[in-house]
Amino acid sequence: MDFIPGVDGPSEGVPRVLACFSNNLLRREPLKLVDGGQSQRTFVYIKDAIEAVVLMIENPARANGHIFNVGNPDNEVTVRELAQMMTEVYANVSGEAPLDEPMIDVSSSQFYGEGYDDSDKRIPDMTIINKQLGWNPKTPLKDLLETTLTYQHKTYKEAVKRQMSQASATS
C-alpha cells in the first residue's frame, strides 16, 4: 500500500480502510468505524497477489477464459476487529502506546456522504483459482499488518509530523 490519505491525497471519505486506519494511527487520531465497523472484509498480502498474477501469466492455457478472485478468505475480519488488530500491531511497531479511545463510531453518511452504498461482506471465492492454478494465499493477516504498518511507520511518520506541525502553525 503506497497511499496515505491526507499525505498522498484526500483524507475524508476515502473507502480504503487499511489506508485510512494507517493514516489515523500515524496521526495519533482515533480510527473511524463506519456504522459500528460491522462490515466484513478480507485482505491479501501484495506478495501473495503477485504470486497469483505470475501464475496466470506463466500458465496461459490454464488461465485464459477464466475470471479469478485473488484474495485471502482466511483473513476475514470485521472492520472493528481490523481496527483492534491494527491498533495493537502499530503500538508494537511504533513503540507508542495506543490512544485512550482508539476508535470512534461514525455513520456512513457522515464519513462518505449521502447516498454511498457498500456491501456488508466481501469474501472472495477461491475455487476457480485453486482448481485452475493450484494457488492459495499464504500470509496471515497479522503478518500482513506487521509488515505493512512497519513500512508505513518508517516511510511516512516524519512526513505526517511535518504536515501536522505546518497545519498547526497556520491555524
Coordinates of C-alpha atoms in Angstrom, one line a residue:
M1 CA 0.0 0.0 0.0
D2 CA 1.5 3.3 -1.0
F3 CA -1.3 5.7 -0.4
I4 CA -1.8 7.6 2.8
P5 CA -4.9 9.8 2.8
G6 CA -4.0 13.4 3.7
V7 CA -0.4 12.9 2.6
D8 CA -0.9 11.5 -0.9
G9 CA -4.5 12.6 -1.4
P10 CA -7.8 13.4 0.3
S11 CA -8.3 12.1 3.8
E12 CA -12.0 12.1 4.4
G13 CA -14.5 9.7 2.7
V14 CA -11.8 7.5 1.2
P15 CA -13.1 3.9 1.1
R16 CA -9.7 2.3 1.7
V17 CA -9.8 1.0 5.3
L18 CA -6.2 0.0 5.6
A19 CA -5.0 3.3 4.2
C20 CA -7.4 5.3 6.4
F21 CA -6.6 3.4 9.5
S22 CA -2.8 3.7 8.8
N23 CA -3.2 7.4 8.4
N24 CA -5.1 7.8 11.7
L25 CA -2.5 5.7 13.5
L26 CA 0.3 7.8 12.2
R27 CA -1.5 11.0 13.2
R28 CA -2.5 9.6 16.6
E29 CA -6.2 10.0 15.8
P30 CA -9.0 7.6 16.6
L31 CA -9.9 5.1 13.9
K32 CA -13.3 5.9 12.4
L33 CA -15.6 2.9 12.4
V34 CA -18.3 3.4 9.8
D35 CA -21.7 2.2 11.1
G36 CA -20.0 0.4 14.1
G37 CA -17.4 -1.4 12.0
Q38 CA -19.5 -4.5 11.4
S39 CA -18.8 -4.9 7.7
Q40 CA -16.7 -7.9 7.0
R41 CA -13.6 -7.8 4.7
T42 CA -10.7 -9.9 3.7
F43 CA -7.2 -8.8 3.0
V44 CA -4.5 -10.3 0.8
Y45 CA -0.8 -9.6 1.1
I46 CA 0.7 -8.0 -2.1
K47 CA 3.3 -10.7 -2.4
D48 CA 0.6 -13.3 -2.4
A49 CA -1.4 -11.4 -5.0
I50 CA 1.7 -11.0 -7.2
E51 CA 2.4 -14.7 -7.0
A52 CA -1.2 -15.4 -8.2
V53 CA -0.8 -13.0 -11.2
V54 CA 2.6 -14.6 -12.1
L55 CA 0.9 -18.0 -12.2
M56 CA -1.7 -16.6 -14.5
I57 CA 0.9 -15.2 -16.9
E58 CA 3.0 -18.4 -16.8
N59 CA 0.1 -20.7 -17.3
P60 CA -2.0 -19.2 -20.1
A61 CA -3.6 -22.5 -21.1
R62 CA -5.0 -22.8 -17.6
A63 CA -5.8 -19.1 -17.1
N64 CA -7.2 -17.9 -20.4
G65 CA -11.0 -17.6 -20.4
H66 CA -11.3 -17.7 -16.6
I67 CA -12.1 -14.9 -14.1
F68 CA -10.1 -15.3 -10.9
N69 CA -10.7 -14.0 -7.4
V70 CA -7.3 -13.1 -5.8
G71 CA -7.8 -12.8 -2.1
N72 CA -7.4 -14.5 1.3
P73 CA -10.7 -15.7 2.8
D74 CA -8.7 -16.9 5.9
N75 CA -8.0 -13.2 6.7
E76 CA -11.7 -12.4 7.1
V77 CA -12.4 -9.9 9.9
T78 CA -14.9 -7.2 10.7
V79 CA -13.7 -3.7 10.3
R80 CA -13.9 -3.3 14.1
E81 CA -11.6 -6.4 14.6
L82 CA -9.3 -5.0 12.0
A83 CA -9.1 -1.7 13.9
Q84 CA -8.3 -3.5 17.1
M85 CA -5.6 -5.6 15.4
M86 CA -4.1 -2.6 13.7
T87 CA -4.0 -0.6 16.9
E88 CA -2.2 -3.4 18.8
V89 CA 0.3 -4.0 15.9
Y90 CA 1.0 -0.3 15.4
A91 CA 1.7 0.1 19.1
N92 CA 4.3 -2.7 18.9
V93 CA 5.8 -1.3 15.6
S94 CA 6.0 2.3 16.7
G95 CA 6.7 1.9 20.4
E96 CA 3.8 4.4 21.1
A97 CA 1.0 3.5 23.5
P98 CA -2.4 3.3 21.9
L99 CA -4.8 6.2 22.4
D100 CA -7.1 6.0 25.4
E101 CA -10.0 5.9 22.9
P102 CA -8.5 4.4 19.8
M103 CA -11.8 4.1 17.9
I104 CA -14.9 6.2 17.3
D105 CA -18.2 5.3 15.6
V106 CA -19.4 7.4 12.7
S107 CA -22.3 7.0 10.3
S108 CA -21.8 6.1 6.7
S109 CA -23.4 9.4 5.6
Q110 CA -21.0 11.3 7.9
F111 CA -18.0 9.5 6.5
Y112 CA -18.8 9.0 2.8
G113 CA -21.6 11.5 2.3
E114 CA -25.3 10.9 1.4
G115 CA -26.1 8.1 -1.0
Y116 CA -23.0 6.0 -0.5
D117 CA -23.8 2.3 -0.6
D118 CA -21.5 -0.6 0.2
S119 CA -21.7 -4.4 0.8
D120 CA -21.7 -5.7 4.3
K121 CA -19.5 -8.6 3.4
R122 CA -16.8 -9.2 0.8
I123 CA -15.3 -12.6 0.9
P124 CA -13.6 -14.0 -2.3
D125 CA -14.4 -17.5 -3.6
M126 CA -11.1 -19.1 -4.3
T127 CA -12.5 -22.2 -6.0
I128 CA -11.6 -21.4 -9.6
I129 CA -8.0 -20.1 -9.0
N130 CA -7.3 -23.1 -6.8
K131 CA -8.6 -25.6 -9.3
Q132 CA -7.0 -24.0 -12.4
L133 CA -3.7 -22.8 -11.0
G134 CA -3.4 -24.5 -7.6
W135 CA -2.9 -21.2 -5.9
N136 CA -3.7 -20.4 -2.3
P137 CA -2.7 -17.3 -0.4
K138 CA -0.1 -17.9 2.4
T139 CA 0.2 -14.7 4.5
P140 CA -1.9 -14.5 7.7
L141 CA -3.5 -11.1 8.4
K142 CA -1.3 -10.4 11.5
D143 CA 1.9 -10.9 9.4
L144 CA 0.4 -8.7 6.6
L145 CA -0.4 -5.9 9.2
E146 CA 3.1 -6.1 10.8
T147 CA 4.9 -5.8 7.5
T148 CA 2.6 -3.0 6.2
L149 CA 2.5 -0.9 9.4
T150 CA 6.3 -1.2 9.8
Y151 CA 6.7 0.1 6.3
Q152 CA 4.1 2.9 6.8
H153 CA 5.7 4.0 10.1
K154 CA 9.2 4.1 8.7
T155 CA 8.2 5.7 5.4
Y156 CA 5.5 8.2 6.5
K157 CA 5.9 9.1 10.2
E158 CA 8.2 12.1 9.6
A159 CA 6.2 13.4 6.7
V160 CA 3.0 13.2 8.7
K161 CA 4.7 15.0 11.7
R162 CA 5.9 17.8 9.3
Q163 CA 2.4 18.2 7.8
M164 CA 0.7 18.3 11.2
S165 CA 3.2 20.9 12.5
Q166 CA 2.7 23.1 9.4
A167 CA -1.1 22.8 9.8
S168 CA -1.0 23.8 13.4
A169 CA 1.4 26.7 12.6
T170 CA -1.1 28.2 10.1
S171 CA -4.1 27.9 12.3

